[in-house]
PDB file of C-alpha atoms in Angstrom:
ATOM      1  CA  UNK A   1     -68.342  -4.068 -75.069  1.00 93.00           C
ATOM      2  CA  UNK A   2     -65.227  -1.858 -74.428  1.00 97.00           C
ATOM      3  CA  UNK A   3     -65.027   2.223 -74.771  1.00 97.00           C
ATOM      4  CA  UNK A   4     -61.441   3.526 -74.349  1.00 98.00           C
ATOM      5  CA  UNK A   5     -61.112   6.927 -73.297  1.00 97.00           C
ATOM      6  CA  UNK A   6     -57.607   8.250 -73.675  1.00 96.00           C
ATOM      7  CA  UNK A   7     -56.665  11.888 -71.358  1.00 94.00           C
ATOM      8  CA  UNK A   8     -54.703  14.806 -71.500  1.00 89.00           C
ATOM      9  CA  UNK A   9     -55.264  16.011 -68.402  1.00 84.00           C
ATOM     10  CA  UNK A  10     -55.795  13.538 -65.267  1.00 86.00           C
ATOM     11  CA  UNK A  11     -58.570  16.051 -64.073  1.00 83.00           C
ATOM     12  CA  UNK A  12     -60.915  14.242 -66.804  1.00 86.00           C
ATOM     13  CA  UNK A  13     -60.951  11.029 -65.793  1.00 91.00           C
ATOM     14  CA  UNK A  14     -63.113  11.810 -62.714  1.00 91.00           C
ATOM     15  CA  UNK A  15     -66.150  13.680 -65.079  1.00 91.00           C
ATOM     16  CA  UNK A  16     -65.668  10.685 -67.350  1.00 93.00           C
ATOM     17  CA  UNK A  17     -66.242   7.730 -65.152  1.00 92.00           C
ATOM     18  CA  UNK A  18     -69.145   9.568 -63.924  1.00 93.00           C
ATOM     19  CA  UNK A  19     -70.579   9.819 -66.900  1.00 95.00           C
ATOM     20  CA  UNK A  20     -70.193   6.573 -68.062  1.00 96.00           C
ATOM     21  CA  UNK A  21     -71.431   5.181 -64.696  1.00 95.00           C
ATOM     22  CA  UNK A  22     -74.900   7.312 -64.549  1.00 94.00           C
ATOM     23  CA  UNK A  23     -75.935   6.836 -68.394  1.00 94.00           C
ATOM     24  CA  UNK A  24     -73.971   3.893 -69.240  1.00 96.00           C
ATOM     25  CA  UNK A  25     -73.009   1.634 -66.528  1.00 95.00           C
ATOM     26  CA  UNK A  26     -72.932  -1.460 -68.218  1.00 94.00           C
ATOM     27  CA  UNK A  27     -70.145  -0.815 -70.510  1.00 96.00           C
ATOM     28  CA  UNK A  28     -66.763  -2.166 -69.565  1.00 97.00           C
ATOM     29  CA  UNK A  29     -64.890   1.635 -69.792  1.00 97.00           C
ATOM     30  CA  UNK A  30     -60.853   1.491 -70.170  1.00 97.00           C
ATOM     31  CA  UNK A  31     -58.560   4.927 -69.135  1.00 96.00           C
ATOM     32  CA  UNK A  32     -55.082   5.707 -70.486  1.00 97.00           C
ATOM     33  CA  UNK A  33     -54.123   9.215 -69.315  1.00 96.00           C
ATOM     34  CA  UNK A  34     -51.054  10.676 -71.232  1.00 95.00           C
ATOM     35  CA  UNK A  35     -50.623  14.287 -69.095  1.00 90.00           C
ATOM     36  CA  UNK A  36     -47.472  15.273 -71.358  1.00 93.00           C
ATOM     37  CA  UNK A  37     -49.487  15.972 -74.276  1.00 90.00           C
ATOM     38  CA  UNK A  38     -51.208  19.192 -72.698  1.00 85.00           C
ATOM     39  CA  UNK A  39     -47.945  20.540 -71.369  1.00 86.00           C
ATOM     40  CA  UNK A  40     -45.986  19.331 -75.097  1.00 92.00           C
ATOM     41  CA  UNK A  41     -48.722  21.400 -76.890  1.00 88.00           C
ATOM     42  CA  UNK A  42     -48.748  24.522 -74.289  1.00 83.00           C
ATOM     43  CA  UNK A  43     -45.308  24.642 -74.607  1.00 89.00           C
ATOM     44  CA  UNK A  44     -44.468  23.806 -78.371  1.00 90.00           C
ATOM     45  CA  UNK A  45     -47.320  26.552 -79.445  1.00 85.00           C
ATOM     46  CA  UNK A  46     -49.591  24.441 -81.547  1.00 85.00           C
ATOM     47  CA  UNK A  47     -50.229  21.184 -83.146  1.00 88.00           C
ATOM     48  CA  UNK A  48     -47.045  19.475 -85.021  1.00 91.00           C
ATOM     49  CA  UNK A  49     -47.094  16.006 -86.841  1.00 94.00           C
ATOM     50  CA  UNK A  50     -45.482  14.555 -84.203  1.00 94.00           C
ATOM     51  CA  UNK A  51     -48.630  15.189 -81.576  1.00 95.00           C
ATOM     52  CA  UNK A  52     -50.776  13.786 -84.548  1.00 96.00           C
ATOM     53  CA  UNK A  53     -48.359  10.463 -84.630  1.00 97.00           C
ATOM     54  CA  UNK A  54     -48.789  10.166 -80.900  1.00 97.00           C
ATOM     55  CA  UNK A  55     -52.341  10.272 -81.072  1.00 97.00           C
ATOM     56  CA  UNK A  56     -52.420   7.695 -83.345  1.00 98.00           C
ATOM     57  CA  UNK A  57     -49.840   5.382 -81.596  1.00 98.00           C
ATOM     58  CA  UNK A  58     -51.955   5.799 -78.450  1.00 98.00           C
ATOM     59  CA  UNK A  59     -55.611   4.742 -80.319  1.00 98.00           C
ATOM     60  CA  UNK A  60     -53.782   1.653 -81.785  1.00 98.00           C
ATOM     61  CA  UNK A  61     -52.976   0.841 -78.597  1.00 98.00           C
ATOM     62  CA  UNK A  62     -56.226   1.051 -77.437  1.00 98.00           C
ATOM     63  CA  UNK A  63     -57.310  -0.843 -80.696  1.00 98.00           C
ATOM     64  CA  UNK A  64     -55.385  -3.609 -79.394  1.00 97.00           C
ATOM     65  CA  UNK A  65     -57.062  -3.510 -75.818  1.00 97.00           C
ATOM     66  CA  UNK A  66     -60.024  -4.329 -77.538  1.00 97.00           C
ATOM     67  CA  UNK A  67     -61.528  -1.150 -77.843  1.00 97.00           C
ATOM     68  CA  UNK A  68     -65.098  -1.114 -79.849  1.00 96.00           C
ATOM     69  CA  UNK A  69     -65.104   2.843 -79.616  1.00 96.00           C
ATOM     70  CA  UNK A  70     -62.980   5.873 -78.486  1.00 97.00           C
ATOM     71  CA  UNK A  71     -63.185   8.630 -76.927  1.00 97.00           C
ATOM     72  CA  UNK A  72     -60.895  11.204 -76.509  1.00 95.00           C
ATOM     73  CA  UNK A  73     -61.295  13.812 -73.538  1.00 90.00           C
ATOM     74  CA  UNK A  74     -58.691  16.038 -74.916  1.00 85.00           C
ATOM     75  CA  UNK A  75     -60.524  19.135 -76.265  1.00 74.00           C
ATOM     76  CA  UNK A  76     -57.441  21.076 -77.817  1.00 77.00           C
ATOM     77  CA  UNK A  77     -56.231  18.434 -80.265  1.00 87.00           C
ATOM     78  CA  UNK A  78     -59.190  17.972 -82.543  1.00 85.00           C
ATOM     79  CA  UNK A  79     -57.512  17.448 -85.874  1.00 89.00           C
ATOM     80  CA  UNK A  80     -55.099  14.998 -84.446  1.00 94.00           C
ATOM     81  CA  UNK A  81     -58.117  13.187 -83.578  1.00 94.00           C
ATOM     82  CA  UNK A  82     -59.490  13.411 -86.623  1.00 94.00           C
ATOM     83  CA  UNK A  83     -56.497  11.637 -88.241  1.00 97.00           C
ATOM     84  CA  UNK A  84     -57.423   8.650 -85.424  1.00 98.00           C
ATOM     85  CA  UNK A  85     -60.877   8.531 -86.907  1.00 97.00           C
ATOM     86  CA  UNK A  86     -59.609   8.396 -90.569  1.00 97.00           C
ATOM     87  CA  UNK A  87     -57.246   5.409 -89.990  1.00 97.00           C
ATOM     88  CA  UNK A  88     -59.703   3.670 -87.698  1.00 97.00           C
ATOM     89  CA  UNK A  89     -62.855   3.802 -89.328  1.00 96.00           C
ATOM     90  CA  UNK A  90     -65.721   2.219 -88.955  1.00 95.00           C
ATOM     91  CA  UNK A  91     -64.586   2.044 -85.465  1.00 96.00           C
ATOM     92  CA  UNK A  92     -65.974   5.166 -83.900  1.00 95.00           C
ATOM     93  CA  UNK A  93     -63.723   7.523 -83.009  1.00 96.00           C
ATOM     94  CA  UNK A  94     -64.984  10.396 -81.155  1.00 95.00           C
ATOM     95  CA  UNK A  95     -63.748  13.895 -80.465  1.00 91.00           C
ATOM     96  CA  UNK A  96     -64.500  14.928 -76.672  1.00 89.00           C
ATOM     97  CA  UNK A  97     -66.984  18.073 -78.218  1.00 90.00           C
ATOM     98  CA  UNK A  98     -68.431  16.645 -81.197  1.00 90.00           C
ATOM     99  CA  UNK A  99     -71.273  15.602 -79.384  1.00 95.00           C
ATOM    100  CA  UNK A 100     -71.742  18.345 -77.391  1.00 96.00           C
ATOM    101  CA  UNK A 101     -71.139  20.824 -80.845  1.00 96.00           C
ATOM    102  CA  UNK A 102     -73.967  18.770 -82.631  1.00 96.00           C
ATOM    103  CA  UNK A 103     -76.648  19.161 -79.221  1.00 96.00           C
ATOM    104  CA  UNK A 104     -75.432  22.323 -78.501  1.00 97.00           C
ATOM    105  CA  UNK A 105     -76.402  23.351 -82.492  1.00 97.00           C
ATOM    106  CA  UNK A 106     -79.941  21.282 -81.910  1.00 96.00           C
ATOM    107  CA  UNK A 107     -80.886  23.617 -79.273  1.00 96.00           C
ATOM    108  CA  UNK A 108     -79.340  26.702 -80.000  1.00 97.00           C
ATOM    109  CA  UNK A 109     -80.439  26.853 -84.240  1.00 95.00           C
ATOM    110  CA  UNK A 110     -77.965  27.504 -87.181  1.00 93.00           C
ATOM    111  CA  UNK A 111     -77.812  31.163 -86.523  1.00 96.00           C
ATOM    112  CA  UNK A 112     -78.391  30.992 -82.174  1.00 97.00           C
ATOM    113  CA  UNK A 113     -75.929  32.171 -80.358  1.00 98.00           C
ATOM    114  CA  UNK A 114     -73.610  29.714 -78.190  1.00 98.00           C
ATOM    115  CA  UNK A 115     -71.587  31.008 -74.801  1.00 98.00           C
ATOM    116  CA  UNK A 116     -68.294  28.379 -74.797  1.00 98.00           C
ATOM    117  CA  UNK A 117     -66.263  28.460 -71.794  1.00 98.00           C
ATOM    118  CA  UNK A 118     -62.693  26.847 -71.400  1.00 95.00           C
ATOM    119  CA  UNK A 119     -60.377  26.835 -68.683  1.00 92.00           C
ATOM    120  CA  UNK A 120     -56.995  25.502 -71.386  1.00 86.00           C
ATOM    121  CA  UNK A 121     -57.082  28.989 -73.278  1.00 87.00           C
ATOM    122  CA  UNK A 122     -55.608  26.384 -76.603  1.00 82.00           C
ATOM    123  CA  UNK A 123     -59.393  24.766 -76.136  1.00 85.00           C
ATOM    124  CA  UNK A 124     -60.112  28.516 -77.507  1.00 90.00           C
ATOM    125  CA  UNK A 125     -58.023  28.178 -80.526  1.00 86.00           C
ATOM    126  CA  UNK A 126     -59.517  25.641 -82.448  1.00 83.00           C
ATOM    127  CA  UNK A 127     -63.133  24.844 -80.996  1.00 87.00           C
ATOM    128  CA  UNK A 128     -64.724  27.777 -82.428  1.00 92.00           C
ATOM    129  CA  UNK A 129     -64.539  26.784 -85.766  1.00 91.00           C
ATOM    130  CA  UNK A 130     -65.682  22.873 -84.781  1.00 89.00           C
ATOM    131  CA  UNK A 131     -69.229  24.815 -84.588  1.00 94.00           C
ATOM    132  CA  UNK A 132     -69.249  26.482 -87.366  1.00 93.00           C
ATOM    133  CA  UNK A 133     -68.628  23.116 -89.960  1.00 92.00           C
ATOM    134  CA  UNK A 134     -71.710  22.355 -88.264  1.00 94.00           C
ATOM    135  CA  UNK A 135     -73.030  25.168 -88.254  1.00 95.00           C
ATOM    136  CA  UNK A 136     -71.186  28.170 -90.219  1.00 96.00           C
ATOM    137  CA  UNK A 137     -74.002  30.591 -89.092  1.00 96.00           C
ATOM    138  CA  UNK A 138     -73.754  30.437 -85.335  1.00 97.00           C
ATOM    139  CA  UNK A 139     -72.393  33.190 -83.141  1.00 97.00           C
ATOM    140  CA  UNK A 140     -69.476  31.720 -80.375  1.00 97.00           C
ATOM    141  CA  UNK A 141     -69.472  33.716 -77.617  1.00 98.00           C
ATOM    142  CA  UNK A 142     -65.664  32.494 -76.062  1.00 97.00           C
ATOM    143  CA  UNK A 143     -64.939  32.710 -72.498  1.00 98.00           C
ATOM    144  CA  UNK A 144     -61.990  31.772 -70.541  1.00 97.00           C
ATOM    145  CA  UNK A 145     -62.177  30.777 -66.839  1.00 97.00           C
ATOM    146  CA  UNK A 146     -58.447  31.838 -66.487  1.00 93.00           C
ATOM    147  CA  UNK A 147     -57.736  30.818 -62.737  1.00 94.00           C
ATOM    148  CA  UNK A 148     -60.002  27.877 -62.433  1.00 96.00           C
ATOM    149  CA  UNK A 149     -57.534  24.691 -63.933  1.00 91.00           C
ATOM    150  CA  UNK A 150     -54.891  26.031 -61.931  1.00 94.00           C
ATOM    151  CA  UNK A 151     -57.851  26.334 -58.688  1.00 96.00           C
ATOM    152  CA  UNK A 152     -58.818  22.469 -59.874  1.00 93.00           C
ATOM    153  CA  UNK A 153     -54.954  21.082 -59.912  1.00 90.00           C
ATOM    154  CA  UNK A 154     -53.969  22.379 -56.303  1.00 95.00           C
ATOM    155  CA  UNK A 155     -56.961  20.422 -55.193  1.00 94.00           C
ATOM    156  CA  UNK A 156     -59.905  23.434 -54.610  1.00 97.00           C
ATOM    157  CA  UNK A 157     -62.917  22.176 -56.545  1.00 95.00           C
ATOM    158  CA  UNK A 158     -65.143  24.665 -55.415  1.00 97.00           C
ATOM    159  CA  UNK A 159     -62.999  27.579 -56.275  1.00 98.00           C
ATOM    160  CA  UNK A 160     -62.563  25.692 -59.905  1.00 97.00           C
ATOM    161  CA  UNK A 161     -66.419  25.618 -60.189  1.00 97.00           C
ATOM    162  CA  UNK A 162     -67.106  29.693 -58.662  1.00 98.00           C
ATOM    163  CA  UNK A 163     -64.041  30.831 -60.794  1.00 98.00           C
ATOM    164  CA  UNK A 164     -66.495  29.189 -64.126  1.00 98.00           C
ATOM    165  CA  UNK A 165     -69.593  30.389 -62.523  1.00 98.00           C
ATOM    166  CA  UNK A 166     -68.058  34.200 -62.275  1.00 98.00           C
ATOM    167  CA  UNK A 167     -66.783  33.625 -65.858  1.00 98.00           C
ATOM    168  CA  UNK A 168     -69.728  32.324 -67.032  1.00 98.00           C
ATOM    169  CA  UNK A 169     -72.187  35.415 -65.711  1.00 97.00           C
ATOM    170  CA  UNK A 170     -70.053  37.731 -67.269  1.00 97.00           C
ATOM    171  CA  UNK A 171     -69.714  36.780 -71.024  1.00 97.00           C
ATOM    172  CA  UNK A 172     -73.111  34.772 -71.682  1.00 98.00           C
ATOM    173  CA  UNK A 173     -75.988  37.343 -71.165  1.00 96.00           C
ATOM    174  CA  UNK A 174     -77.701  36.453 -74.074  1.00 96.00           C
ATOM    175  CA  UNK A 175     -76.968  33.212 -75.287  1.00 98.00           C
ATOM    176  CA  UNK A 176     -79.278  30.782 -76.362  1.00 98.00           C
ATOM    177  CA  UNK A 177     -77.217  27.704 -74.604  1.00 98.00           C
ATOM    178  CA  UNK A 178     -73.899  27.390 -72.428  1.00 98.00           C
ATOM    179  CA  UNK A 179     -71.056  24.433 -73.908  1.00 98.00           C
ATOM    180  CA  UNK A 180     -68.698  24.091 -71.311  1.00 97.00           C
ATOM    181  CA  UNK A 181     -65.431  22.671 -73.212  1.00 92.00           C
ATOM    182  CA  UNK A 182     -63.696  20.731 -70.752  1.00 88.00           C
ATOM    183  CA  UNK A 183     -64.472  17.226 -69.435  1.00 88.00           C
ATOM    184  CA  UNK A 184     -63.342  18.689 -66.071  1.00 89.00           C
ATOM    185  CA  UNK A 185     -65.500  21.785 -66.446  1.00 93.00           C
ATOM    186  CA  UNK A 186     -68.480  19.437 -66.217  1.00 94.00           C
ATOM    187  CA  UNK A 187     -68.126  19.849 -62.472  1.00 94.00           C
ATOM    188  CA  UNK A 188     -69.089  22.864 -62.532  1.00 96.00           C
ATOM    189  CA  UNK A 189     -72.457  22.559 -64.749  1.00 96.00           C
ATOM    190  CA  UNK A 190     -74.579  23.432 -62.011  1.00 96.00           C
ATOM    191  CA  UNK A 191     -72.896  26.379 -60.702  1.00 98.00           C
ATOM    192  CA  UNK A 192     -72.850  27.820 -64.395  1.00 98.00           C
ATOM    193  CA  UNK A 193     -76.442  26.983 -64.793  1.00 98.00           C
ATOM    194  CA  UNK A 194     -77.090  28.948 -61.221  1.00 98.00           C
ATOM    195  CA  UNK A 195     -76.184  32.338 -63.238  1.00 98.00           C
ATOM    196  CA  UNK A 196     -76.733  31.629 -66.754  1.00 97.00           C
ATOM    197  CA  UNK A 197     -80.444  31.868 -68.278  1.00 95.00           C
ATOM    198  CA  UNK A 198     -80.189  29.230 -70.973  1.00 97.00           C
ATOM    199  CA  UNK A 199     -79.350  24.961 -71.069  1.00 96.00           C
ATOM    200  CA  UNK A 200     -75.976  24.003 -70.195  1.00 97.00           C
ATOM    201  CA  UNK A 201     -74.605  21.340 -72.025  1.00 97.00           C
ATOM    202  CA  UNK A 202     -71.176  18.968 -70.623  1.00 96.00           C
ATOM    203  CA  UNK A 203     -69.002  17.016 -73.018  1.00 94.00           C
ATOM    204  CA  UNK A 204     -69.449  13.720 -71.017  1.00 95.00           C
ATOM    205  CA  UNK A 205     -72.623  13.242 -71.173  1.00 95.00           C
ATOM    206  CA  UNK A 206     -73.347  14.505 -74.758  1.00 96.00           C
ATOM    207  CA  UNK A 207     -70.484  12.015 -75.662  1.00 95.00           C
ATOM    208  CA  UNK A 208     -72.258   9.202 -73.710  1.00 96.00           C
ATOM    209  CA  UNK A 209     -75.256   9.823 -75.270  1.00 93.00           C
ATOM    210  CA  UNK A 210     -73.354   9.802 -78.612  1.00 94.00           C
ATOM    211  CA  UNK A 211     -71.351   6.415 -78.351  1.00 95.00           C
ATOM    212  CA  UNK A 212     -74.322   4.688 -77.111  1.00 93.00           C
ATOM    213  CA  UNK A 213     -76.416   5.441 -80.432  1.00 90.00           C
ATOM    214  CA  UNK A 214     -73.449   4.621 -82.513  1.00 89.00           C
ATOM    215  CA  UNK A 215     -72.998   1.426 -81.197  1.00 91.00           C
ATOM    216  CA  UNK A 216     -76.361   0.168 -81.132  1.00 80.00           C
ATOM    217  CA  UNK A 217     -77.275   0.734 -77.740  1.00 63.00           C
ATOM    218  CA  UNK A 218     -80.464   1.791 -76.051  1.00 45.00           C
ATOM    219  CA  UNK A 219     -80.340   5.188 -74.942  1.00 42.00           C
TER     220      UNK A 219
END
């Protein structure tokens, strides 16, 4: 069995393979990192048809690999993906939060209150309101860990995971669970859960979890 993930940012390839490799290791897991998209969308203001036509160009790509499933680690582009999972259905096509969204939900209840911390301030945008389809009575608590992608890119990984840690202890007092939006945030899971009082939740491994059930697999 194949899973393709396709990237926006090379920094989630790392989290990804981990993932995969600790809850899923037997699956045979294909990257294809496209690192313009992030910079086409930061720069062109928002979502155009043309990002939603390269979307779907890449997932029939990754059709033709032989994908069984997708997953997409780009957290800013959900409708785009959507239009992959329209086209490509039954195949499962997943969004890199829609996992995490539907445990986060689970834990918190339809009217808890959810801290959601991004380091792409677009991530901000548009994943608010991914929680409340599921959930239109939940409170998002938004915070953005402004530094800590730039920390991350020049190479400092600890400074990436203290600069969500600070972020973190400031905005969730309160919440009933932590979503951290970014693939590459999940790096820093245990330094948010260090000053946080609630669950922490990574898209990874809520995704792993996710694709495994849809496919058929034991969990």
């Amino acid at each position: 069995m194949r899973i393709a993930l396709i990237h926006g940012l090379r920094n989630s390839v790392g989290p990804a393979r981990e993932a995969f490799q600790r809850l899923w290791p037997e699956v045979d897991v294909a990257n294809l990192l496209e690192d313009s998209l992030s910079a086409d969308l930061a720069r062109q203001g928002g979502l155009t048809p043309g990002m939603t036509e390269r979307f779907l160009t890449l997932a029939r790509y990754m059709v033709g690999c032989g994908a069984d499933g997708l997953l997409f680690t780009c957290s800013a582009f959900g409708p785009c993906i959507e239009a992959c999972a329209r086209e490509l259905s039954p195949l499962p096509v997943l969004k890199p939060n829609e996992a995490m969204i539907e445990e986060a939900v689970a834990r918190a209840g339809p009217n808890g209150r959810i801290g959601l911390l991004a380091t792409f301030p677009a991530t901000l945008d548009t994943m608010p309101d991914e929680f409340r389809r599921v959930a239109p009575g939940v409170t998002i608590v938004p915070a953005l860990a402004e530094d800590a992608l730039a920390l991350l890119d020049a190479g400092d990984g600890d400074g990436h995971d203290r600069s969500a840690a600070r972020a973190a202890k400031a905005a969730f007092e309160g919440c009933d669970v932590v979503a951290l939006a970014q693939f590459s945030l999940a790096r820093a899971a245990r330094s948010v859960a260090e000053v946080v009082t609630c669950d922490v939740l990574t898209t990874p491994d809520s995704a792993v979890r996710k694709l495994r059930h849809s496919l058929g697999a034991a969990v």
